[in-house]
Amino acid sequence: MSETQNERKTFTFRVVDLTGLDIPIELEENTSLIQLNKLLQTKYNLDTSRCEFSTNGKLLEDDARLTSEIFKPNKILSMFNNSMYQEKSFPRVDNAFSGIELKFTDCQTNLAQKPKSKGMMFNNIILDRNNITLPGGHTIAFDRPSSLNEMLQNPNFFSRIAELMNNIQNGVPDADGDVDYDSDNYYDNYDDNYPERPGFATLMQPLNQDIDMDGRPEVFEGIPAANFVGPLDMDMGVPPDQGQNMNLNRNLTPQQQEALRRICMQCGVDQFTALQVFEACDYNENMTTNCLMSMTA
């Protein structure tokens, strides 16, 4: 009886990030986040000095105590490391999507060979060296490897992917009323005369020079310019259209609007840029501030 009472309880979870890191960890109940940091530094040789951690959508404080309860249900600890992108960083939020897994694959050596998985965080979105594959066989292709990395560093990444996912999951029809998005080669064989949904075009707008298939200045024909939000210039921080096509307070509560005002004042950025990062960080004021400060440092 005494042995059972004295037995220390342990639990397991995985530490992941968007570079492909995926480490199984076993800890005792009530282990501090500081102790976990030391473990990652000494056993796995990771530099966690500029890392933030979150699980189930909650950013952990530096003095947090780790228990099995806070990791339910996904048992994943997401790590955001600013040092990986010193000039341009983006928020890595583990609850950006619900029930979606993001897989990173490496196709650099042999494109004909099945890609080797390098890690995962969300579901059914697969990223390899040259393209992004979304549920239903949708593919976003890039003509150079650096384009994918540039997109990942854009603070609009989560909100734009989420917008597209919402359209797909809710079966938003195209101009012909057709909702057939199951073809594996849907975008590979797309027809110039086939009108695409504005939601998808808006997602693609920042990448128009990378995926332009016919040398057109637009991503797709037939999409009015008013449906686009201008591409975000990470260095300038202000899109060309100054965000006139965007309701900057859309769906924000009074508390969130006040938080957005404080973020703009503290970080010295325009409201359009702050809102994009604020949404990507799931309206977490502290995380938004940290991300913006790392991008403007």
XYZ file of C-alpha atoms in Angstrom, residues 129-131 141-149 210-211:
14
model
C 9.321 22.045 -50.664
C 7.224 23.446 -53.506
C 3.559 23.349 -52.610
C 2.082 25.441 -56.041
C 5.233 27.561 -55.857
C 7.814 28.098 -58.578
C 10.720 28.443 -56.155
C 11.412 26.826 -52.766
C 11.883 30.157 -50.955
C 8.272 31.154 -51.708
C 6.877 28.621 -49.228
C 9.217 29.852 -46.514
C 4.785 32.905 -57.461
C 1.818 30.995 -58.878
